[in-house]
Coordinates of C-alpha atoms and ligand atoms in Angstrom, one line a residue:
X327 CA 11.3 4.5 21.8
X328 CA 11.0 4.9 18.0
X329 CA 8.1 5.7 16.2
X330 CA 7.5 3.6 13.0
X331 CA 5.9 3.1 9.7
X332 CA 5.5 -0.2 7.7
X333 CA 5.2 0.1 4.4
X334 CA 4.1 -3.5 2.8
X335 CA 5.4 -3.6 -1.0
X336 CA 8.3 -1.0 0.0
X337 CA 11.1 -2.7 -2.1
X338 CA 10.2 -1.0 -5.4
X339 CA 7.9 1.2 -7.3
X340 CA 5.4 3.1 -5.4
X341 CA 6.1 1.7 -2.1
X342 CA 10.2 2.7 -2.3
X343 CA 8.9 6.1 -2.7
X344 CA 6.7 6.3 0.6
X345 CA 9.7 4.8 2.4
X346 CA 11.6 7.8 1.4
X347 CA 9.0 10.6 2.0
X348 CA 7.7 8.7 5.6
X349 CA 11.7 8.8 6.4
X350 CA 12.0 12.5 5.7
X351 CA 8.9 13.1 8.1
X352 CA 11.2 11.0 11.2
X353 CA 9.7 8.2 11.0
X354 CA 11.8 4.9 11.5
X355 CA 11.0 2.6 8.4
X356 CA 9.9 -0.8 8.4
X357 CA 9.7 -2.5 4.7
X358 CA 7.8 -5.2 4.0
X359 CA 8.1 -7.0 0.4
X360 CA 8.0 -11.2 -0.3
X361 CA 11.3 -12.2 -2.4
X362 CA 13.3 -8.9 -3.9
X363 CA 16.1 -8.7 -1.8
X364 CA 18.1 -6.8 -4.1
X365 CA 15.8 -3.9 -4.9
X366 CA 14.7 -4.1 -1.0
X367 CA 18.3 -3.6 0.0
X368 CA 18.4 0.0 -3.0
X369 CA 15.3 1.1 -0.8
X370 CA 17.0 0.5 2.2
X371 CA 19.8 2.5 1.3
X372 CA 17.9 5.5 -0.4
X373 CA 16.2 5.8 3.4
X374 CA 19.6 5.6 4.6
X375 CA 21.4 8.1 2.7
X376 CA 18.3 10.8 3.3
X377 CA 19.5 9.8 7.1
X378 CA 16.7 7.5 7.5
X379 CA 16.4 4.6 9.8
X380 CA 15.4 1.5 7.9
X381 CA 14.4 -2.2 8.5
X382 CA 14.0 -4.9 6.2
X383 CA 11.0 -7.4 7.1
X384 CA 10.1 -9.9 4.0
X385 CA 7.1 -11.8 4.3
X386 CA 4.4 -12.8 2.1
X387 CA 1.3 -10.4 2.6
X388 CA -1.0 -13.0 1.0
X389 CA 0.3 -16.0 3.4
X390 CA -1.9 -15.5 7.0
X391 CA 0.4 -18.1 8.8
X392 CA 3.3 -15.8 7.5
X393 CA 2.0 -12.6 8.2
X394 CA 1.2 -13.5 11.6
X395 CA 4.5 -15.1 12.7
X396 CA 7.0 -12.5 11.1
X397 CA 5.2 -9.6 11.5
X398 CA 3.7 -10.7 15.1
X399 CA 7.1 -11.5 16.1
X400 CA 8.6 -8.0 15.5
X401 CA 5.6 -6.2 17.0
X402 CA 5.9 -8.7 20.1
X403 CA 10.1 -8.2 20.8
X404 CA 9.3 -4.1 20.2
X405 CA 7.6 -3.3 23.1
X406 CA 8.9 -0.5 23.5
X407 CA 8.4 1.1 19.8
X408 CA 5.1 2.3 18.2
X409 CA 3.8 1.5 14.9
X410 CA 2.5 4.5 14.4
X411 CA 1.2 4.2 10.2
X412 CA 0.5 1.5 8.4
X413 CA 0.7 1.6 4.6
X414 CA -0.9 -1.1 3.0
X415 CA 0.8 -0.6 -0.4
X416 CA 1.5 -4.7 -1.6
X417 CA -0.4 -5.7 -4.7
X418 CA -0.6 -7.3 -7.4
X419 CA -2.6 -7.9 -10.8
X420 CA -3.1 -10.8 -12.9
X421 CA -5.5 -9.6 -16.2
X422 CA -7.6 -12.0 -18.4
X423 CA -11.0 -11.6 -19.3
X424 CA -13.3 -12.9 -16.9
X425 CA -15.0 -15.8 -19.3
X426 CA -11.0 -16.8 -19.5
X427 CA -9.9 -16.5 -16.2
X428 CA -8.8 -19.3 -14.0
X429 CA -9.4 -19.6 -10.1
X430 CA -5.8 -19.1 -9.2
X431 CA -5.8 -15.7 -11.0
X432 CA -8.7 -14.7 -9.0
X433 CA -8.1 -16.1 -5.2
X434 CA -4.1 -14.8 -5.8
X435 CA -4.9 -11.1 -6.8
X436 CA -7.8 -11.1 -4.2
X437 CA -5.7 -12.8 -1.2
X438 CA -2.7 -10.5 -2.1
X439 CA -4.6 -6.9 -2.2
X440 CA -7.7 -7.6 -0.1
X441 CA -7.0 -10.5 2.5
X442 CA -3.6 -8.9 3.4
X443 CA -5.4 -6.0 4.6
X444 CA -7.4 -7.7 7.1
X445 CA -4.4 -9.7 8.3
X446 CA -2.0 -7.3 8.5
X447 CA -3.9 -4.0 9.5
X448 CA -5.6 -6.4 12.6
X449 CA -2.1 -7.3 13.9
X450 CA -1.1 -3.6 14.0
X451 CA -4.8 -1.7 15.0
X452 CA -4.8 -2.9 18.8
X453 CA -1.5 -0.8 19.5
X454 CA -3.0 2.2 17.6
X455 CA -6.4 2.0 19.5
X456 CA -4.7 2.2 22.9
X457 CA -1.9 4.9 21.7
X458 CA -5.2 6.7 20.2
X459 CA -2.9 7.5 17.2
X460 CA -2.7 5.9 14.2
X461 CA -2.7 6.4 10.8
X462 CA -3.9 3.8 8.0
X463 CA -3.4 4.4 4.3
X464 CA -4.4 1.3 1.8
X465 CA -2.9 1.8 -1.9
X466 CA -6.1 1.0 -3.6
X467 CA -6.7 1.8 -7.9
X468 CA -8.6 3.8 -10.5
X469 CA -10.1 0.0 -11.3
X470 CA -11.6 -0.1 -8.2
X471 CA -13.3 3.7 -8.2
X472 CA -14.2 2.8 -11.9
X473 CA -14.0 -1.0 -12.6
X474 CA -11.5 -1.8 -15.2
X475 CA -12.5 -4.6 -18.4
X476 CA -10.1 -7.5 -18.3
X477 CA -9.8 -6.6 -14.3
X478 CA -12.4 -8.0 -12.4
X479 CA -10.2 -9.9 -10.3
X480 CA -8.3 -6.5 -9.5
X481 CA -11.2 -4.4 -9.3
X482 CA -13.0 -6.3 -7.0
X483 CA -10.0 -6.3 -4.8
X484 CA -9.2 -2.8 -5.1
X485 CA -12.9 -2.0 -4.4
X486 CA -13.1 -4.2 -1.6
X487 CA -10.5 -2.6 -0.1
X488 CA -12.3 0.7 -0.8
X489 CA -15.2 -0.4 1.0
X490 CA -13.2 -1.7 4.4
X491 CA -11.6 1.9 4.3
X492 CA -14.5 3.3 4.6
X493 CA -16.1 0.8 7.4
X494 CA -13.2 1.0 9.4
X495 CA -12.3 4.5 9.3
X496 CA -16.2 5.0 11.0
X497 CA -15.4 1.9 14.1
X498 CA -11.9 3.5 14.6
X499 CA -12.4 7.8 14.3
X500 CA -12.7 8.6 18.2
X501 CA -9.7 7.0 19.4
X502 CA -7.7 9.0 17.0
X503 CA -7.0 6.8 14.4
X504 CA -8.0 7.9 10.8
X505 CA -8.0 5.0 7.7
X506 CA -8.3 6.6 4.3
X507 CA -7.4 5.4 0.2
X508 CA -5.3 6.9 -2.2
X509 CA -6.5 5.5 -5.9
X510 CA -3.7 6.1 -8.4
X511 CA -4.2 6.2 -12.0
X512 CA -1.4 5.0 -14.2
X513 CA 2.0 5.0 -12.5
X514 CA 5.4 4.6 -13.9
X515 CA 6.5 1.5 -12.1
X516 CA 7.4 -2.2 -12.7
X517 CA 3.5 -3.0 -13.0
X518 CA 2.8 -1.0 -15.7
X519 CA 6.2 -1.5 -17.6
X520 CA 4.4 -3.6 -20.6
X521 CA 1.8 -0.7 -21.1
X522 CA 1.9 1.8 -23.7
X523 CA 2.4 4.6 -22.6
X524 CA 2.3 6.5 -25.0
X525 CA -1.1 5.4 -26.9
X526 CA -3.0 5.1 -23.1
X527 CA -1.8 8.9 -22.1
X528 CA -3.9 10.0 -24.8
X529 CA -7.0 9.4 -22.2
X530 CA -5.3 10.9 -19.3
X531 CA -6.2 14.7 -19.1
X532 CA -2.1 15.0 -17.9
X533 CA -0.9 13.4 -20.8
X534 CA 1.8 11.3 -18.7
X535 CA 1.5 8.6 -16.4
X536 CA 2.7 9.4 -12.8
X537 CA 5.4 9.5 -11.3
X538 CA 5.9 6.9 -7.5
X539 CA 6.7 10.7 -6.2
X540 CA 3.1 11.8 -6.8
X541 CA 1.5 9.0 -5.1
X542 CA 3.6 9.2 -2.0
X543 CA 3.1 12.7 -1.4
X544 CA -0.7 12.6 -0.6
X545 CA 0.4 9.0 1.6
X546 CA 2.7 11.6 3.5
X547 CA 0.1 13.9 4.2
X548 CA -2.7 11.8 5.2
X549 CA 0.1 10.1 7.5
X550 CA 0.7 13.7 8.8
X551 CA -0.7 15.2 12.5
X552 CA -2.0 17.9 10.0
X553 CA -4.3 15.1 8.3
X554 CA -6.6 13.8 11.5
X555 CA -9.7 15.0 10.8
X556 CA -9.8 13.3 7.2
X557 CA -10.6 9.7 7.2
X558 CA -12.4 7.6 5.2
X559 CA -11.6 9.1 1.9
X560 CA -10.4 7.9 -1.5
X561 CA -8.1 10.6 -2.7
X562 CA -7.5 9.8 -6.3
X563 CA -4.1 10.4 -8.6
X564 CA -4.8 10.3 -12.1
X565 CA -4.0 13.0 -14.0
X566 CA -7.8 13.9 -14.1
X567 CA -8.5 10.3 -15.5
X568 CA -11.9 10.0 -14.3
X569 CA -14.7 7.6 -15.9
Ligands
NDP876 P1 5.3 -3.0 -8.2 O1 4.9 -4.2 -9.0 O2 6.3 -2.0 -8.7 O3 5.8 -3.4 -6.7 C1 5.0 -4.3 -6.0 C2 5.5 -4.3 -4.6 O4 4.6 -5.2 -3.8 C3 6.9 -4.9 -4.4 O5 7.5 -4.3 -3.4 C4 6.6 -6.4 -4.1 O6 7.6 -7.1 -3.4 C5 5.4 -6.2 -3.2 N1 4.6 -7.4 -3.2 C6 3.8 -8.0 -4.2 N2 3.2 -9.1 -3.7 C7 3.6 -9.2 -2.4 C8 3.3 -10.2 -1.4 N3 2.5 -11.2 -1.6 N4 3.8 -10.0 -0.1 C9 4.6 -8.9 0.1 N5 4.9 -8.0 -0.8 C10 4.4 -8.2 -2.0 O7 3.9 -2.2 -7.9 P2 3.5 -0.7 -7.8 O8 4.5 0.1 -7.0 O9 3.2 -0.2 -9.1 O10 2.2 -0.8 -7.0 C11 2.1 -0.5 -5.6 C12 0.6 -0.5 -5.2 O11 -0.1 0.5 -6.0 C13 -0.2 -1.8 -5.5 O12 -1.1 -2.1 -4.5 C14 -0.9 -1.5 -6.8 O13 -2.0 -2.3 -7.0 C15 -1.2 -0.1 -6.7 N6 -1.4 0.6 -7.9 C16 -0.4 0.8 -8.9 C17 -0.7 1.4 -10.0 C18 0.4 1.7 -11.1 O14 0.0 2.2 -12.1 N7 1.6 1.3 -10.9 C19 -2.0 2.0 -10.3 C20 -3.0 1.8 -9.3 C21 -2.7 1.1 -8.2 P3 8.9 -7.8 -4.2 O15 9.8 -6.7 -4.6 O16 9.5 -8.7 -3.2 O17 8.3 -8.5 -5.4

């Protein structure tokens, strides 16, 4: 029997660094991502060479039908394993000002950071509920604590997501399962590889943008024994970037 965790959006960025630090606490990884084989496969071997265990499980976090059949399948022909810690780390953003934006930018960004949540995280909660362990951590966003202009699609997400933390944490606290937030700030990844980082760290307190290391640190904690009697919190990484 293996104990797992599946990070969703664990092919790059952020999410390839919580593969690495939930592998170096033993647990077996399961990475989700939708179509990056390639940098899927670099994550896959980082895990690996820290002596990891690591599966690859692509499907589309914003697609129910999908989420249900791939990731319902593996839980169904694992009887045996547990998923012990849930990351739900998959997201995207779309910007435009909201007098500009059209509905596809809103329903996508919404679907893929909020929906995914409730599909995935109810597929994956009954196991935890009768193991009375689990551990849920949502990747949420300073844009959500604060609301970001040219965001509202994200923030609205991001906030909802904030909100669902905080409501499930509360149903889910006495059988030993704990849901918290981690809100980062401006992180050196693929996302924000247009941004400029050198005019916008002017704002942040740090002077940098973070590093996927920073963010996945806290995730490891609050997926630690150590970190049961916190739930329901937004932990935020920003550099002291606060409103
Ligand atoms: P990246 O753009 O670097 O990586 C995004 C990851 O999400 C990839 O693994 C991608 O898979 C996956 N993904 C995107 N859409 C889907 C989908 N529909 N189904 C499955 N997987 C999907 O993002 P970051 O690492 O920067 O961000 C990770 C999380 O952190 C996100 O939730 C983001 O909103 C949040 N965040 C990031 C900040 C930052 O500054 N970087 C700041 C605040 C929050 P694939 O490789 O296949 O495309």
């Amino acid at each position: 029997m293996a104990k797992y965790a599946l990070i969703t959006g664990g092919s790059r960025g952020i999410g390839r660094a919580i593969c690495l630090q939930l592998a170096r606490s033993g647990y077996a990884i399961l990475l989700n991502y939708r179509s990056n084989e390639e940098q899927a496969l670099v994550t896959k071997q980082v895990v690996t060479d820290a002596g990891g265990h690591c599966e690859l499980l692509p499907f589309d976090v914003a697609n129910k039908t999908d989420v249900q059949s791939v990731l319902g399948e593996w839980i169904e022909v694992h009887p045996e394993d547990s998923l012990d810690i849930l990351v739900n780390n998959a997201g995207v953003r779309k910007d435009n000002l909201m007098m500009f934006m059209p509905d596809e930018e809103w329903d996508e960004v919404l679907t893929t950071n909020l929906d995914s949540f409730f599909w995935v995280t109810k597929l994956v909660l009954g196991n935890m509920l009768v193991n009375r362990f689990g551990r849920i951590i949502n990747i949420v966003s300073l844009s959500g604590v604060k609301g970001m202009p040219g965001q509202t699609n994200y923030s609205a997400a991001k906030a909802g997501l904030i909100g669902a933390t905080k409501a499930l944490a509360q149903e889910v606290a006495r059988k030993g399962v704990t849901v918290n937030a981690v809100a980062p700030g401006f992180i050196k990844t693929d996302m924000t590889e247009e941004l400029d980082e050198k005019a916008l760290s002017v704002m942040i307190p740090a002077r940098r943008f973070g590093q996927p290391e920073d963010v996945a640190h806290i995730v490891n904690f609050l997926a630690s024994a150590e970190a049961g009697y916190i739930t329901g919190e937004v932990i935020n990484v920003n550099g002291g970037l606060y409103t």
